[in-house]
Coordinates of C-alpha atoms and ligand atoms in Angstrom, one line a residue:
X1 CA 100.5 137.4 102.5
X2 CA 99.8 134.1 104.3
X3 CA 96.7 133.6 106.5
X4 CA 99.1 133.6 109.5
X5 CA 100.4 137.1 108.6
X6 CA 96.9 138.5 108.0
X7 CA 96.0 137.1 111.4
X8 CA 99.3 138.3 113.0
X9 CA 99.5 134.8 114.5
X10 CA 102.9 133.5 115.8
X11 CA 104.5 131.0 113.4
X12 CA 104.4 127.4 114.3
X13 CA 107.5 125.7 115.7
X14 CA 107.8 123.5 112.7
X15 CA 105.7 123.2 109.5
X16 CA 105.1 119.3 110.0
X17 CA 105.4 116.8 112.6
X18 CA 105.8 113.3 111.4
X19 CA 104.8 110.5 113.8
X20 CA 106.8 107.5 113.2
X21 CA 110.1 106.6 111.5
X22 CA 109.4 103.3 109.7
X23 CA 109.2 103.4 105.8
X24 CA 106.4 105.9 105.8
X25 CA 108.0 108.3 108.2
X26 CA 111.5 108.3 106.5
X27 CA 110.1 109.0 103.0
X28 CA 107.9 111.6 104.3
X29 CA 110.7 113.4 106.1
X30 CA 112.8 113.1 102.9
X31 CA 110.1 114.8 100.7
X32 CA 109.3 117.5 103.4
X33 CA 113.1 118.4 103.6
X34 CA 113.0 118.4 99.7
X35 CA 110.3 120.9 99.8
X36 CA 112.2 123.2 102.1
X37 CA 109.6 122.5 105.0
X38 CA 110.6 122.4 108.6
X39 CA 109.8 119.0 109.8
X40 CA 110.4 117.0 113.0
X41 CA 109.7 113.3 113.7
X42 CA 108.9 111.5 116.8
X43 CA 109.7 107.8 117.1
X44 CA 108.8 105.5 120.0
X45 CA 111.5 103.1 119.2
X46 CA 115.3 103.8 119.7
X47 CA 115.8 103.3 115.8
X48 CA 114.3 103.5 112.4
X49 CA 112.5 100.8 110.7
X50 CA 109.0 100.7 112.2
X51 CA 107.4 97.2 111.9
X52 CA 110.8 95.8 111.2
X53 CA 112.3 97.2 114.3
X54 CA 109.7 95.7 116.5
X55 CA 109.0 92.3 114.7
X56 CA 112.3 90.5 115.4
X57 CA 110.8 87.1 116.2
X58 CA 112.6 84.2 114.6
X59 CA 111.9 83.6 111.0
X60 CA 110.4 87.0 110.4
X61 CA 110.5 87.8 106.7
X62 CA 108.6 89.7 104.1
X63 CA 106.2 87.9 101.8
X64 CA 106.7 90.5 99.0
X65 CA 109.7 89.8 97.1
X66 CA 112.9 91.8 97.9
X67 CA 113.1 93.3 94.3
X68 CA 109.6 94.9 95.0
X69 CA 109.6 95.4 98.7
X70 CA 111.9 98.5 98.7
X71 CA 111.7 102.2 97.8
X72 CA 111.2 103.0 94.1
X73 CA 111.5 106.7 94.4
X74 CA 115.3 106.9 94.0
X75 CA 117.1 105.0 91.2
X76 CA 120.4 105.4 92.9
X77 CA 119.0 103.7 96.0
X78 CA 117.4 100.8 94.3
X79 CA 120.6 100.3 92.1
X80 CA 123.0 100.4 94.8
X81 CA 121.3 98.2 97.5
X82 CA 121.7 94.4 97.1
X83 CA 119.2 92.0 98.6
X84 CA 120.8 88.6 99.5
X85 CA 117.5 86.6 99.3
X86 CA 114.4 86.3 97.4
X87 CA 112.3 87.2 100.4
X88 CA 114.3 89.4 102.7
X89 CA 114.5 88.6 106.4
X90 CA 113.8 91.0 109.1
X91 CA 117.4 91.9 109.9
X92 CA 118.2 92.6 106.2
X93 CA 115.1 94.9 105.8
X94 CA 116.1 96.7 109.1
X95 CA 119.8 97.2 107.7
X96 CA 118.1 98.6 104.4
X97 CA 115.9 101.2 106.5
X98 CA 119.1 102.3 108.4
X99 CA 120.9 102.5 105.2
X100 CA 118.1 104.7 103.8
X101 CA 118.1 106.9 107.0
X102 CA 121.9 107.4 106.7
X103 CA 122.0 107.7 102.9
X104 CA 119.4 110.5 103.0
X105 CA 120.8 112.1 106.3
X106 CA 117.3 111.9 108.0
X107 CA 118.3 110.9 111.7
X108 CA 119.1 114.6 112.6
X109 CA 115.2 115.2 112.3
X110 CA 114.0 112.4 114.4
X111 CA 113.7 112.3 118.2
X112 CA 114.0 108.7 119.0
X113 CA 112.5 106.9 122.1
X114 CA 110.1 109.4 122.3
X115 CA 106.3 108.4 122.3
X116 CA 103.7 111.0 121.0
X117 CA 100.8 110.9 123.6
X118 CA 98.5 113.5 122.3
X119 CA 97.8 116.0 119.4
X120 CA 95.2 118.7 119.7
X121 CA 93.9 121.1 117.0
X122 CA 93.6 124.8 117.8
X123 CA 90.9 126.3 115.6
X124 CA 92.0 129.8 116.3
X125 CA 95.6 129.5 114.9
X126 CA 95.1 126.5 112.5
X127 CA 97.8 124.5 114.5
X128 CA 98.3 121.4 116.1
X129 CA 100.1 121.0 119.3
X130 CA 101.8 117.6 119.6
X131 CA 102.7 116.3 123.0
X132 CA 105.2 113.5 124.0
X133 CA 106.3 111.6 126.9
X134 CA 109.6 113.6 127.0
X135 CA 107.6 116.7 127.6
X136 CA 107.8 118.0 124.2
X137 CA 104.9 120.4 123.2
X138 CA 105.4 121.2 119.5
X139 CA 103.2 123.4 117.5
X140 CA 103.0 122.3 114.0
X141 CA 100.8 123.3 111.1
X142 CA 100.3 119.8 109.8
X143 CA 100.8 116.3 111.4
X144 CA 101.5 113.3 109.4
X145 CA 100.7 109.9 111.1
X146 CA 103.2 107.4 109.7
X147 CA 102.2 105.1 112.4
X148 CA 101.9 101.9 110.5
X149 CA 98.9 99.6 110.3
X150 CA 100.3 96.8 112.6
X151 CA 102.0 98.8 115.3
X152 CA 99.8 98.1 118.5
X153 CA 100.7 94.7 119.7
X154 CA 97.7 92.7 121.3
X155 CA 98.0 90.2 124.0
X156 CA 94.9 88.0 124.3
X157 CA 92.3 88.2 127.0
X158 CA 93.4 85.1 128.6
X159 CA 93.3 85.3 132.4
X160 CA 96.5 84.6 134.4
X161 CA 99.1 85.8 132.1
X162 CA 100.9 87.6 134.8
X163 CA 101.0 84.5 136.9
X164 CA 103.1 82.4 134.4
X165 CA 106.4 81.4 136.0
X166 CA 108.5 81.3 132.9
X167 CA 109.4 83.9 130.1
X168 CA 106.7 85.4 127.8
X169 CA 107.2 87.0 124.4
X170 CA 105.0 88.7 121.9
X171 CA 106.2 88.3 118.3
X172 CA 105.5 92.0 117.6
X173 CA 107.6 93.1 120.6
X174 CA 110.4 90.7 120.5
X175 CA 113.6 91.4 122.6
X176 CA 116.6 92.8 121.0
X177 CA 118.9 90.3 122.7
X178 CA 119.0 87.0 121.3
X179 CA 116.5 84.4 122.6
X180 CA 117.8 80.9 122.9
X181 CA 115.0 78.2 123.4
X182 CA 117.5 75.5 123.4
X183 CA 116.4 72.8 125.7
X184 CA 113.1 74.3 126.5
X185 CA 109.5 73.6 126.5
X186 CA 107.9 76.2 124.4
X187 CA 104.3 77.2 123.8
X188 CA 103.2 79.2 120.7
X189 CA 99.5 80.8 120.9
X190 CA 98.2 81.8 117.6
X191 CA 98.7 80.5 114.0
X192 CA 98.7 83.7 112.0
X193 CA 101.4 84.8 109.6
X194 CA 104.0 85.6 112.5
X195 CA 103.4 82.2 114.1
X196 CA 103.6 80.4 110.7
X197 CA 107.0 82.0 110.4
X198 CA 108.4 81.5 113.8
X199 CA 107.1 77.9 114.4
X200 CA 109.7 76.1 112.2
X201 CA 112.5 78.0 113.6
X202 CA 111.5 77.7 117.0
X203 CA 110.7 74.0 116.6
X204 CA 114.3 73.4 115.3
X205 CA 115.7 74.9 118.7
X206 CA 113.3 73.9 121.4
X207 CA 113.1 70.6 123.2
X208 CA 109.5 70.5 122.9
X209 CA 107.0 73.0 121.1
X210 CA 103.3 73.0 121.5
X211 CA 101.4 75.0 119.2
X212 CA 97.9 76.2 120.3
X213 CA 95.6 76.9 117.4
X214 CA 92.2 78.6 117.5
X215 CA 91.8 79.2 113.7
X216 CA 93.9 77.2 110.9
X217 CA 95.3 79.5 108.2
X218 CA 96.2 79.0 104.7
X219 CA 99.9 79.0 104.1
X220 CA 101.8 78.8 100.8
X221 CA 105.4 77.7 100.7
X222 CA 107.6 80.7 100.0
X223 CA 110.4 78.6 98.3
X224 CA 112.7 81.5 99.5
X225 CA 116.3 81.2 98.2
X226 CA 119.5 83.1 97.8
X227 CA 118.9 85.9 95.5
X228 CA 119.5 84.9 91.7
X229 CA 121.9 87.3 90.3
X230 CA 120.5 87.3 86.7
X231 CA 117.0 87.8 88.2
X232 CA 118.4 90.8 90.2
X233 CA 120.0 92.2 87.1
X234 CA 116.7 91.7 85.0
X235 CA 115.0 93.8 87.5
X236 CA 117.8 96.5 88.0
X237 CA 118.2 96.9 84.3
X238 CA 114.4 97.7 84.0
X239 CA 113.6 99.0 87.3
X240 CA 111.9 102.4 86.5
X241 CA 109.5 100.7 83.9
X242 CA 108.8 97.8 86.3
X243 CA 108.1 100.1 89.3
X244 CA 105.6 102.1 87.0
X245 CA 103.8 98.9 86.0
X246 CA 103.8 97.8 89.6
X247 CA 102.1 101.1 90.8
X248 CA 99.3 100.5 88.4
X249 CA 98.5 96.9 89.6
X250 CA 95.7 95.9 92.0
X251 CA 98.2 95.3 94.8
X252 CA 101.1 97.3 93.8
X253 CA 103.1 94.1 93.0
X254 CA 104.2 92.9 89.7
X255 CA 103.1 89.2 89.6
X256 CA 101.9 86.9 87.0
X257 CA 98.1 87.4 87.3
X258 CA 96.1 84.8 85.3
X259 CA 93.2 86.6 83.5
X260 CA 90.9 83.6 83.4
X261 CA 88.4 82.6 86.1
X262 CA 89.0 79.3 87.9
X263 CA 85.8 77.8 86.4
X264 CA 86.7 78.7 82.7
X265 CA 89.2 76.0 82.6
X266 CA 89.0 72.2 82.8
X267 CA 89.8 70.5 86.3
X268 CA 93.0 69.2 84.9
X269 CA 94.1 72.6 83.8
X270 CA 93.1 74.2 87.1
X271 CA 95.0 71.6 89.2
X272 CA 98.0 72.1 86.9
X273 CA 97.8 75.9 87.4
X274 CA 97.7 75.4 91.2
X275 CA 100.6 72.9 91.1
X276 CA 102.7 75.3 89.1
X277 CA 102.0 78.3 91.5
X278 CA 102.6 76.0 94.5
X279 CA 105.9 75.0 93.1
X280 CA 106.9 78.8 92.3
X281 CA 105.9 79.7 95.8
X282 CA 104.5 82.8 97.5
X283 CA 101.4 84.6 97.9
X284 CA 101.0 85.0 94.0
X285 CA 99.1 81.7 94.3
X286 CA 96.2 83.9 95.1
X287 CA 96.2 85.2 91.5
X288 CA 96.3 81.7 90.0
X289 CA 93.0 82.8 88.5
X290 CA 91.2 86.2 88.4
X291 CA 88.2 85.4 90.5
X292 CA 89.4 83.6 93.6
X293 CA 88.4 86.3 96.0
X294 CA 85.2 87.0 94.1
X295 CA 83.5 83.7 93.4
X296 CA 82.8 81.3 96.2
X297 CA 83.0 78.2 93.9
X298 CA 86.3 79.3 92.4
X299 CA 87.7 80.1 95.7
X300 CA 86.7 76.5 97.0
X301 CA 88.7 74.9 94.2
X302 CA 92.0 76.8 95.4
X303 CA 91.1 76.2 99.2
X304 CA 90.8 72.4 98.5
X305 CA 93.9 72.3 96.6
X306 CA 95.8 73.7 99.5
X307 CA 94.0 71.4 101.9
X308 CA 95.0 68.6 99.7
X309 CA 98.6 69.6 99.9
X310 CA 98.4 69.9 103.8
X311 CA 97.0 66.3 103.9
X312 CA 99.9 65.3 101.6
X313 CA 102.7 66.8 103.8
X314 CA 101.4 66.3 107.3
X315 CA 101.7 62.6 108.3
X316 CA 99.3 62.4 111.1
X317 CA 96.0 62.5 109.6
X318 CA 94.3 64.1 112.8
X319 CA 96.9 66.9 112.9
X320 CA 96.3 67.3 109.1
X321 CA 92.8 67.8 109.4
X322 CA 93.1 70.4 112.3
X323 CA 95.7 72.3 110.0
X324 CA 93.6 72.3 107.1
X325 CA 91.3 75.6 107.2
X326 CA 87.7 75.1 106.6
X327 CA 86.0 78.1 108.2
X328 CA 86.9 80.8 105.8
X329 CA 87.5 81.2 102.2
X330 CA 91.2 81.2 101.1
X331 CA 92.7 84.6 100.9
X332 CA 90.1 86.3 103.0
X333 CA 92.3 86.3 105.9
X334 CA 95.9 87.4 104.9
X335 CA 97.4 84.5 103.1
X336 CA 100.7 83.3 104.7
X337 CA 104.0 82.3 103.0
X338 CA 106.1 79.9 104.9
X339 CA 109.3 78.0 105.0
X340 CA 108.5 74.4 106.1
X341 CA 105.4 75.3 108.4
X342 CA 103.3 72.1 107.7
X343 CA 106.4 69.8 107.6
X344 CA 107.1 71.0 111.1
X345 CA 104.3 69.1 112.5
X346 CA 106.0 65.9 111.4
X347 CA 108.8 66.5 113.9
X348 CA 108.5 64.3 117.1
X349 CA 109.1 67.4 119.3
X350 CA 106.1 69.3 118.0
X351 CA 102.4 68.8 118.8
X352 CA 99.3 70.7 117.9
X353 CA 96.4 71.6 120.4
X354 CA 93.0 72.4 119.0
X355 CA 91.6 75.4 121.0
X356 CA 88.1 75.1 119.3
X357 CA 87.4 71.8 120.9
X358 CA 89.3 72.5 124.2
X359 CA 89.9 76.3 124.7
X360 CA 92.3 77.8 127.1
X361 CA 91.0 78.3 130.4
X362 CA 93.8 80.4 132.0
X363 CA 97.6 80.6 132.0
X364 CA 98.9 79.1 135.4
X365 CA 102.3 79.4 136.9
X366 CA 103.4 76.1 135.2
X367 CA 102.1 76.8 131.6
X368 CA 98.6 76.6 129.7
X369 CA 95.6 75.3 131.4
X370 CA 92.8 74.1 128.9
X371 CA 89.2 74.0 129.6
X372 CA 89.3 70.1 130.2
X373 CA 91.8 70.7 133.0
X374 CA 94.9 69.6 131.2
X375 CA 97.9 71.6 131.9
X376 CA 100.6 72.0 129.3
X377 CA 103.6 72.7 131.4
X378 CA 106.1 75.0 129.5
X379 CA 109.3 77.1 130.2
X380 CA 108.3 79.9 127.8
X381 CA 105.1 81.1 126.0
X382 CA 105.3 83.1 122.6
X383 CA 102.1 85.1 122.1
X384 CA 101.7 85.5 118.3
X385 CA 98.3 86.9 118.8
X386 CA 98.6 90.0 116.4
X387 CA 97.6 93.5 116.5
X388 CA 95.0 96.0 117.1
X389 CA 95.3 96.6 113.3
X390 CA 95.0 99.8 111.2
X391 CA 93.2 101.8 113.9
X392 CA 94.5 100.9 117.3
X393 CA 97.7 103.1 117.2
X394 CA 95.5 106.2 116.2
X395 CA 92.8 105.8 118.5
X396 CA 94.9 105.2 121.5
X397 CA 96.9 108.4 120.9
X398 CA 94.5 111.0 122.0
X399 CA 94.1 113.1 119.0
X400 CA 91.4 115.8 119.4
X401 CA 90.2 117.9 116.5
X402 CA 87.6 120.5 115.9
X403 CA 85.3 121.2 119.0
X404 CA 87.6 118.8 120.9
X405 CA 86.2 115.6 119.4
X406 CA 88.7 112.8 119.7
X407 CA 89.6 110.5 116.9
X408 CA 88.6 107.5 119.2
X409 CA 85.2 109.0 119.7
X410 CA 84.6 109.7 116.0
X411 CA 85.6 106.3 115.0
X412 CA 83.7 104.5 117.8
X413 CA 81.7 102.7 115.3
X414 CA 84.5 102.1 112.8
X415 CA 87.2 104.3 111.0
X416 CA 85.7 107.1 108.8
X417 CA 88.2 108.6 106.5
X418 CA 88.2 110.4 103.2
X419 CA 90.5 108.3 100.8
X420 CA 92.2 106.9 104.0
X421 CA 94.3 110.1 104.1
X422 CA 92.3 112.5 106.2
X423 CA 89.3 112.5 108.6
X424 CA 86.5 115.2 108.7
X425 CA 87.0 117.2 111.9
X426 CA 90.8 116.7 112.0
X427 CA 92.1 119.4 109.6
X428 CA 95.7 119.4 108.6
X429 CA 96.3 115.8 109.8
X430 CA 97.1 113.2 107.3
X431 CA 97.4 109.4 107.7
X432 CA 99.9 107.4 105.8
X433 CA 98.1 104.1 104.5
X434 CA 95.2 105.0 106.8
X435 CA 91.9 102.7 106.9
X436 CA 90.0 103.4 103.7
X437 CA 93.1 103.1 101.7
X438 CA 94.7 99.9 100.1
X439 CA 97.4 99.7 102.7
X440 CA 97.6 96.2 103.9
X441 CA 96.0 94.6 100.9
X442 CA 98.9 96.0 98.9
X443 CA 102.7 96.2 98.7
X444 CA 103.1 98.6 101.7
X445 CA 106.0 100.4 100.4
X446 CA 104.2 101.2 97.0
X447 CA 101.2 102.5 98.9
X448 CA 103.5 104.6 101.3
X449 CA 105.2 106.1 98.4
X450 CA 101.9 107.1 96.7
X451 CA 100.4 108.6 99.9
X452 CA 103.8 110.5 100.7
X453 CA 103.9 112.0 97.2
X454 CA 100.3 113.0 97.3
X455 CA 100.7 114.7 100.7
X456 CA 104.0 116.4 99.7
X457 CA 102.3 117.8 96.5
X458 CA 99.3 119.0 98.6
X459 CA 101.4 120.7 101.2
X460 CA 103.4 122.4 98.2
X461 CA 100.3 123.6 96.7
X462 CA 98.8 124.8 100.0
X463 CA 102.1 126.8 100.7
X464 CA 102.1 128.3 97.1
X465 CA 98.6 129.5 97.7
X466 CA 99.3 130.8 101.3
X467 CA 96.7 128.5 102.8
X468 CA 97.1 127.2 106.3
X469 CA 94.2 124.6 106.3
X470 CA 92.8 121.7 104.7
X471 CA 90.0 119.4 105.9
X472 CA 88.1 116.5 104.4
X473 CA 84.4 117.4 104.0
X474 CA 81.9 115.1 105.7
X475 CA 79.9 114.4 102.6
X476 CA 83.0 113.3 100.8
X477 CA 84.1 111.2 103.6
X478 CA 80.5 109.6 104.0
X479 CA 80.7 108.8 100.3
X480 CA 84.1 107.2 100.5
X481 CA 83.2 105.1 103.5
X482 CA 80.1 104.0 101.7
X483 CA 82.2 103.2 98.5
X484 CA 84.7 101.2 100.7
X485 CA 82.1 99.2 102.2
X486 CA 80.4 98.5 98.9
X487 CA 83.5 97.3 97.1
X488 CA 84.5 95.1 100.0
X489 CA 81.1 93.5 100.0
X490 CA 81.4 92.6 96.3
X491 CA 84.3 90.2 97.4
X492 CA 84.5 87.3 99.8
X493 CA 86.6 89.2 102.2
X494 CA 84.0 90.1 104.8
X495 CA 83.1 86.4 105.3
X496 CA 86.3 85.9 107.4
X497 CA 86.5 87.0 111.1
X498 CA 89.8 88.7 110.2
X499 CA 91.6 91.6 111.6
X500 CA 90.9 93.4 108.2
X501 CA 87.3 93.4 109.9
X502 CA 88.5 94.2 113.3
X503 CA 87.2 90.8 114.3
X504 CA 90.3 90.0 116.5
X505 CA 89.6 92.6 119.1
X506 CA 86.9 92.2 121.5
X507 CA 84.3 94.9 121.2
X508 CA 86.0 96.4 117.9
X509 CA 83.3 97.3 115.3
X510 CA 83.3 94.8 112.4
X511 CA 84.1 97.1 109.4
X512 CA 86.3 96.1 106.5
X513 CA 89.0 98.5 107.1
X514 CA 91.3 98.6 104.0
X515 CA 90.2 99.8 100.5
X516 CA 89.9 96.8 98.2
X517 CA 89.3 98.7 94.9
X518 CA 93.0 98.2 94.0
X519 CA 96.0 100.4 94.2
X520 CA 96.0 101.4 90.4
X521 CA 92.4 102.4 90.6
X522 CA 92.8 104.2 93.9
X523 CA 95.8 106.1 92.7
X524 CA 93.8 107.5 89.9
X525 CA 91.1 108.6 92.2
X526 CA 93.6 110.4 94.6
X527 CA 95.2 112.1 91.5
X528 CA 91.8 113.2 90.2
X529 CA 90.9 114.6 93.6
X530 CA 94.0 116.6 93.5
X531 CA 93.6 117.8 89.9
X532 CA 90.3 119.1 90.7
X533 CA 91.5 121.4 93.4
X534 CA 91.2 118.8 96.2
X535 CA 87.7 117.8 95.4
X536 CA 86.0 116.9 98.8
X537 CA 88.3 118.9 100.9
X538 CA 87.7 122.3 102.1
X539 CA 90.8 124.5 101.9
X540 CA 91.9 127.6 103.8
X541 CA 88.8 128.7 105.7
X542 CA 87.8 127.8 109.2
X543 CA 85.5 124.9 109.6
X544 CA 82.2 125.3 111.3
X545 CA 82.3 124.0 114.8
X546 CA 79.3 121.7 115.2
X547 CA 76.6 123.4 117.6
Ligands
NA7_601 P1 97.3 87.6 113.1 O1 97.3 87.3 111.8 O2 96.3 88.5 113.7 O3 97.3 86.2 114.0 C1 97.0 86.3 115.3 C2 96.8 84.6 115.8 O4 96.6 84.8 117.1 C3 95.5 84.1 115.1 O5 95.7 82.7 114.8 C4 94.5 84.3 116.2 O6 93.5 83.3 116.2 C5 95.3 84.0 117.5 N1 94.9 84.4 118.7 C6 94.4 85.7 118.9 N2 94.0 85.8 120.2 C7 93.9 84.4 120.6 C8 93.5 83.9 121.9 N3 92.9 84.6 122.7 N4 93.5 82.5 121.8 C9 94.1 81.9 121.0 N5 94.6 82.4 119.8 C10 94.4 83.6 119.7 O7 98.6 88.3 113.7 P2 100.1 88.0 113.1 O8 101.1 88.7 113.9 O9 100.4 86.5 112.8 O10 100.1 88.6 111.6 C11 99.7 89.9 111.4 C12 100.1 90.4 110.1 O11 101.5 90.8 110.2 C13 100.2 89.6 109.1 O12 99.0 89.4 108.4 C14 101.2 90.1 108.1 O13 100.7 91.1 107.4 C15 102.2 90.7 109.0 P3 92.1 83.7 115.4 O14 92.3 83.7 113.9 O15 91.7 85.0 116.0 O16 91.2 82.6 115.8

């Protein structure tokens, strides 16, 4: 007899509500259906694909190689899909997400164009009620937040944005109809990954492009190219073994990690290694040596190499100096991969404005006004200003748990989770790639699959035992948060004012949010927790409501 039957409680409308139909939501739905659970997903967008549905800005592309940035759970899927480029573009990844949704027949379980506004926990019945902007109020035993890590786009706190007379765009909310900048004067504000991908493409179209840079970023050429057939075949003939290996790696990506430290080799050898990696391209540059994010001096050698490349590429010495990052160790802000980014600044129609020496005062009807009074008149402004990363979507959703405490209240001083999967006081609510898990420091699809598999197994075990409740224990959570911080502070990462630290959002607590201990290590911990009857979780009994 289940706890519901013992209590004589009415059964829920569904077993699980999944919020989001990106790669996390799609795979979660598939596994839930496979377990015979009744599941319903809500998706704010009108289609599947999550981040790849929203981020349609020119040049949007994945920085993980296509052969690895795809689902590994189904050999059929990975064998039948053909990627056309080494690094897939946004439209191709979106086609892939649509293909998966159709292939696995998942659309019937998804309510599109429906935004979840609130979820509230009922202690008496062990049920969540999930409310949407379409008036749904669905009672579910469990809720899985498959809401992504970079899904709340952020406009900067610059006055006067509404007064601008031309068109404005945000890279993370790009229009679905084609945007044509031909003949226009365009401003791009921000120089993170999105801007670095968009700038070369916009520059090729616009009459004039002005890039407003606050912080220079390190970028490595991706050397993107059409997919090499033999390379594709090599992967496909060995896919299961390679996927298994990748899952055990630090980042969930198979790449050529050098097991030597940067200072263990001669300067000549070091330079040769950096040159070789630069020529291969992509973010694997950061594993040129095994201590680049651990040792300041090692890191400096890599940073100096990239700065020397920027000075070589960019002809105007002042522009080159502005583009060469000096205020954070390389890799401690997400390293970018580009196609002709630095070269773009050699074009006659492109100029760079340094906001450190001359900040934006406000947006005016004609364009961007700087502190010294200069007005850059433009026809369009592209805000490439990022996201309220990792927590923004969850804390803005009005999720209330035991005793009515909201997640936003609980996380006011920074996110608190056990394993990045659950948060104490919010029973039966799981997060896929939540803060406190490797998430954005890893191949997202590998991390998504690991979380989905773990949650699916957990739900299957709860059902088998007739249990209606699982909740992270505060003590286990406190220890995990402490461990998360401790591991992060062993590295150079906290030295950068990055969105990993919440530093890009005014007033957001500075806490290193993703788990940096590595995907392989993290997976082992999660597996051990499950094997030890969900160590650190309380199962099946009502939690004490705090007095
Ligand atoms: P990012 O990496 O957060 O970049 C945002 C950029 O916007 C960054 O250069 C910011 O400068 C800049 N920014 C933000 N606010 C302002 C204001 N007020 N004025 C000027 N410049 C500003 O977002 P992306 O979309 O590029 O990339 C996010 C992730 O998506 C990326 O790492 C990939 O994982 C995919 P700052 O550095 O804060 O000085």
